Amino acid sequence: MAENMSNTFTRREIIKQGGLALTALALPFPLTIFSKFNSMTDNNQFDVIIIGGSYAGLSAAMALGRSLRNVLIIDSGKPCNRYTPHSHNFITQDGAVPGEIAAKAKEQVLQYDTVKFSEGYATKGKKAENGFEITIQSGEQFSAKKLVFATGIKDVFLDIKGFEDCWGKTVIHCPYCHGYEFKGTQTAIIANGDRAFHLASLVHNLTDKITIVTGGKADFKDAQFAKLKNHQIHIVEKAVKAIQHQNGNMTALIFEDGTEENFGAAYAAIPFEQHCQIPLDLGCEVTETGHIKVDMFQQTTVPGIYACGDNTNPLRSVANAVSTGNIAGAAINNELTEEEFL
């Protein structure tokens, strides 16, 4: 009885993701932990190693686990959307807490006993005779025939006081993921040029109270200026010094000149970096936008290495991550089958 209780929990559980404690309300499934990697009993050789155990990585693992492939998921516990209190535009999970979606996905994936999960941070990767070797922060090494990088990206926050506090809450990046919740709201777009114009055209369908904050001289073509004026979209050529907010709920932008303007939400186009440098170290090419270059089956430019999720695609959403992960898992299983079925 005690042994069963140590492996399966059916009461309320505290799910920890990215340092945030989230309470799962009456989860309709048991939380099992039997598939955690055990260095004392488990083999360090796998068919596939998946680096990144959030939506894309777990989706790839499920496809592979259902084909009885031996899989190791290595995850550092820092998903890209850990700042966001609610996930939207993902059918059946609209409005759910991201950590709850990931926890349920992880629980379901680890029901497949050929899939193991290791909490850790992958630090090195190298090509080996029969595939690849991955080293994690503890120094432990694992080998696999194929690799999947589902490592996401790292946003580079603007040097604005309060920006990080509001990120994913009222300072947002995607009208499809968050825009509906701020329909009709006084909205700022912190960007310039083509990116600002594109966001303004999308957001205008959700609110007619839009101000583009360029942070300097506005960089728009004459035709763009004309369209913005026609839709009564204001332009402020000032730099933002701080965001006034309460627990991430913004109330105003404070400009460098000391003036301020009230806003309930802001879209921001910010730069990013690859969260994991290992695929680049292994020779994977990147696109002009900085994403890992993949084909329609999520294969990178290095044979045997796949990538999926936000690190490969500017369409940052849970739905897209799950989709690309599923494709990667199926493609890898097909490749392994072709190699083995001689």
XYZ file of C-alpha atoms in Angstrom:
342
model
C 0.000 0.000 0.000
C 2.740 2.447 0.955
C 4.685 1.570 -2.203
C 1.675 2.299 -4.413
C 1.116 5.627 -2.725
C 4.719 6.656 -3.334
C 4.291 6.147 -7.080
C 0.770 7.417 -7.750
C -0.973 10.503 -6.397
C -4.685 11.109 -6.949
C -5.232 13.971 -4.463
C -4.468 17.633 -5.149
C -0.826 18.061 -6.083
C 1.481 21.000 -6.309
C 2.972 21.093 -9.794
C 6.220 22.974 -10.056
C 7.174 24.453 -13.387
C 9.764 27.144 -14.018
C 9.848 28.062 -10.332
C 6.089 28.719 -10.192
C 3.950 26.679 -7.817
C 0.654 25.842 -9.486
C -2.204 23.988 -7.862
C -3.851 21.363 -10.066
C -7.518 21.420 -9.252
C -8.897 17.901 -8.913
C -6.836 16.460 -11.742
C -8.810 13.575 -13.314
C -5.684 11.428 -13.703
C -3.017 9.966 -11.420
C 0.422 11.561 -11.349
C 2.915 8.729 -11.827
C 6.653 9.073 -11.382
C 7.819 5.540 -12.219
C 9.405 6.589 -15.549
C 11.961 8.966 -14.081
C 15.436 8.013 -15.282
C 17.375 6.020 -12.678
C 21.139 6.065 -13.235
C 21.550 2.976 -11.043
C 19.259 0.707 -13.036
C 18.655 2.253 -16.470
C 20.860 1.943 -19.538
C 22.414 5.190 -20.823
C 21.849 4.234 -24.458
C 18.634 5.194 -26.243
C 17.078 5.254 -29.664
C 16.269 8.949 -29.265
C 17.219 11.690 -26.836
C 14.818 14.625 -26.678
C 16.267 17.779 -25.147
C 13.386 19.868 -23.866
C 10.400 18.383 -22.069
C 7.657 20.898 -22.685
C 4.893 20.738 -25.314
C 6.961 19.981 -28.436
C 9.306 17.551 -26.711
C 6.516 15.682 -24.953
C 4.535 15.459 -28.196
C 7.529 13.933 -29.984
C 8.058 11.539 -27.079
C 4.475 10.324 -27.203
C 4.706 9.471 -30.908
C 7.950 7.596 -30.280
C 6.768 5.898 -27.104
C 3.721 4.532 -28.899
C 6.140 2.946 -31.384
C 8.097 1.334 -28.515
C 11.179 3.449 -29.100
C 13.545 3.858 -26.150
C 13.464 7.574 -25.440
C 15.088 9.862 -22.890
C 13.670 13.327 -22.298
C 16.099 15.791 -20.703
C 14.427 18.908 -19.339
C 15.684 21.906 -17.349
C 12.210 23.024 -16.249
C 12.253 26.448 -17.929
C 9.589 26.532 -20.670
C 9.280 29.662 -22.813
C 5.772 30.448 -21.599
C 6.462 30.175 -17.864
C 5.644 33.893 -17.511
C 2.123 33.427 -18.854
C -0.730 32.685 -16.414
C -3.081 31.288 -19.077
C -2.679 29.536 -22.423
C -5.094 30.325 -25.253
C -5.878 29.311 -28.822
C -5.209 25.616 -28.137
C -8.367 23.612 -28.682
C -9.646 21.700 -25.588
C -7.219 23.690 -23.384
C -8.275 27.288 -24.028
C -7.581 29.360 -20.918
C -5.796 26.580 -19.041
C -2.746 27.201 -16.872
C 0.336 26.283 -18.957
C 1.866 24.266 -16.134
C -1.253 22.139 -15.831
C -1.235 21.341 -19.555
C 2.432 20.340 -19.398
C 1.936 18.277 -16.226
C -0.932 16.308 -17.722
C 1.021 15.789 -20.950
C 4.061 14.579 -19.025
C 1.965 12.174 -16.961
C 0.391 10.686 -20.077
C 3.694 10.405 -21.974
C 5.410 8.626 -19.075
C 2.736 5.922 -19.110
C 4.752 4.497 -22.026
C 7.419 2.486 -20.243
C 10.048 2.951 -22.971
C 10.085 6.707 -22.277
C 12.255 8.025 -19.435
C 12.517 11.535 -18.026
C 15.613 13.186 -16.573
C 15.594 16.559 -14.858
C 18.739 18.374 -15.867
C 20.408 20.799 -18.219
C 22.158 19.524 -21.344
C 25.550 21.216 -21.622
C 27.392 19.404 -24.413
C 26.690 17.327 -27.470
C 28.939 15.530 -29.914
C 28.741 13.130 -32.803
C 29.610 9.535 -31.982
C 30.233 6.377 -33.993
C 26.608 5.233 -33.821
C 24.852 8.537 -33.332
C 25.350 11.212 -30.708
C 26.413 11.742 -27.107
C 24.831 14.254 -24.745
C 26.349 15.425 -21.466
C 24.220 17.036 -18.758
C 25.273 19.492 -16.049
C 25.945 16.711 -13.517
C 28.540 15.248 -15.901
C 26.445 12.198 -16.766
C 26.519 11.138 -20.416
C 23.859 9.573 -22.612
C 23.999 8.284 -26.171
C 21.341 7.941 -28.851
C 20.927 7.211 -32.533
C 18.861 10.366 -33.051
C 18.467 13.724 -31.323
C 15.487 16.052 -30.997
C 15.930 19.636 -29.843
C 12.698 21.004 -28.427
C 14.511 23.641 -26.438
C 12.553 26.760 -27.306
C 13.992 30.250 -27.371
C 15.091 32.800 -24.813
C 13.464 36.209 -25.051
C 15.802 39.170 -24.632
C 13.785 41.635 -22.595
C 13.864 45.342 -23.344
C 15.725 47.504 -20.854
C 12.535 48.978 -19.474
C 11.666 48.953 -15.783
C 8.661 46.690 -15.197
C 8.913 45.010 -18.599
C 9.762 41.523 -17.324
C 7.129 41.795 -14.568
C 4.438 42.371 -17.198
C 5.742 39.974 -19.865
C 3.195 37.319 -20.794
C 0.513 39.060 -18.736
C -0.185 42.518 -20.143
C 2.948 42.971 -22.257
C 2.390 40.371 -24.936
C 3.802 39.195 -28.250
C 0.942 37.507 -30.108
C -2.603 38.670 -30.873
C -3.701 35.059 -31.472
C -2.487 33.874 -28.063
C -3.526 36.880 -25.970
C -5.325 39.494 -28.068
C -8.921 38.451 -27.387
C -8.460 39.033 -23.661
C -7.587 42.684 -24.371
C -10.233 43.461 -26.987
C -11.356 47.063 -26.818
C -8.435 47.956 -24.522
C -6.242 51.028 -24.849
C -3.239 49.300 -26.434
C 0.349 50.258 -27.184
C 2.578 48.611 -29.772
C 6.224 48.955 -28.744
C 7.919 48.469 -32.096
C 8.874 50.294 -35.271
C 8.855 49.766 -39.013
C 7.317 46.776 -40.754
C 6.933 44.767 -37.531
C 4.959 47.554 -35.876
C 2.803 48.047 -38.961
C 2.035 44.315 -39.168
C 1.065 44.145 -35.493
C -1.087 47.261 -35.788
C -3.037 45.801 -38.712
C -3.737 42.585 -36.753
C -4.553 44.255 -33.460
C -6.859 46.797 -35.115
C -9.419 44.030 -35.548
C -9.475 43.652 -31.738
C -9.378 47.291 -30.646
C -9.526 50.704 -32.276
C -7.544 52.283 -29.412
C -3.995 51.768 -30.708
C -0.824 53.809 -30.279
C 2.471 52.778 -31.855
C 5.425 53.688 -29.645
C 8.472 53.694 -31.904
C 11.199 54.624 -29.387
C 12.600 57.124 -31.865
C 11.916 58.425 -35.354
C 9.097 56.474 -36.967
C 10.287 54.241 -39.790
C 7.300 53.695 -42.072
C 6.800 53.893 -45.808
C 4.489 56.606 -47.128
C 1.749 54.069 -47.865
C 2.040 52.704 -44.329
C 1.804 56.183 -42.804
C -1.336 56.794 -44.866
C -3.004 53.567 -43.709
C -2.137 54.184 -40.070
C -3.597 57.686 -40.301
C -6.694 56.380 -42.072
C -7.335 53.973 -39.185
C -6.633 56.645 -36.564
C -3.618 54.785 -35.185
C -1.448 57.239 -33.299
C 2.357 57.292 -33.381
C 4.499 58.350 -30.419
C 8.195 58.814 -31.252
C 9.399 58.506 -27.653
C 11.402 55.895 -25.773
C 9.728 54.067 -22.897
C 11.499 54.395 -19.549
C 9.204 52.270 -17.386
C 5.919 50.426 -17.263
C 3.618 51.336 -14.435
C 1.823 48.224 -13.239
C 0.280 46.314 -10.344
C 1.421 42.695 -10.164
C 2.059 42.639 -13.902
C -1.162 44.422 -14.844
C 0.019 47.534 -16.629
C -1.694 50.875 -16.179
C 0.597 53.262 -18.046
C 3.794 53.747 -20.019
C 6.249 56.261 -18.615
C 8.440 57.898 -21.266
C 12.031 59.112 -21.054
C 10.881 62.747 -21.017
C 8.829 62.097 -17.860
C 5.432 62.128 -19.541
C 3.124 59.140 -19.319
C 0.124 57.693 -21.111
C -2.437 55.200 -19.856
C -2.569 51.755 -21.456
C -4.095 48.440 -20.437
C -1.915 46.291 -22.682
C 1.119 46.509 -24.940
C 2.484 44.351 -27.732
C 6.257 44.224 -27.937
C 8.479 42.922 -30.711
C 11.636 41.836 -28.901
C 14.748 39.908 -29.960
C 15.459 36.326 -28.932
C 18.275 33.811 -28.687
C 18.307 30.056 -29.039
C 17.793 28.656 -25.537
C 20.274 25.861 -26.274
C 23.498 26.243 -28.252
C 24.162 22.506 -28.708
C 22.402 22.158 -32.103
C 24.452 25.088 -33.412
C 27.633 23.527 -32.020
C 26.739 20.313 -33.860
C 26.478 22.216 -37.140
C 22.731 22.813 -37.498
C 22.049 25.801 -39.720
C 19.784 28.658 -38.676
C 17.496 30.874 -40.718
C 17.856 34.622 -41.235
C 15.471 35.114 -38.311
C 17.618 32.991 -35.990
C 15.463 29.857 -35.936
C 16.876 26.375 -36.450
C 16.414 25.473 -40.112
C 14.222 22.386 -40.598
C 12.399 20.691 -43.454
C 8.728 19.733 -43.517
C 9.503 16.711 -41.324
C 11.363 18.814 -38.716
C 14.776 17.446 -39.736
C 17.644 19.889 -39.394
C 20.499 20.274 -41.851
C 22.491 17.679 -39.859
C 21.415 14.054 -40.516
C 19.955 12.407 -37.444
C 19.119 15.670 -35.674
C 15.584 17.035 -35.524
C 14.133 20.176 -33.949
C 10.597 21.258 -33.164
C 8.636 23.949 -31.375
C 9.495 27.607 -30.858
C 13.171 27.162 -31.727
C 12.219 26.418 -35.355
C 9.236 28.629 -36.072
C 8.102 32.236 -35.467
C 4.534 30.983 -34.887
C 4.932 30.709 -31.134
C 2.014 28.776 -29.738
C 1.298 25.629 -27.771
C -0.735 24.248 -30.673
C 2.123 24.701 -33.133
C 4.650 23.210 -30.713
C 2.501 20.106 -30.217
C 2.001 19.752 -33.965
C 5.680 20.025 -34.887
C 6.647 17.665 -32.064
C 4.227 15.042 -33.319
C 5.638 15.360 -36.837
C 9.217 15.048 -35.556
C 8.394 11.920 -33.563
C 6.738 10.213 -36.510
C 9.556 11.195 -38.891
C 12.231 9.834 -36.559
C 10.381 6.568 -36.088
C 10.115 6.242 -39.870
C 13.847 6.900 -40.263
C 14.716 4.326 -37.598
C 12.401 1.824 -39.277
C 14.094 2.304 -42.651
C 17.487 1.744 -41.035
C 16.398 -1.419 -39.214
C 13.965 -3.053 -41.637
C 16.540 -4.549 -44.007
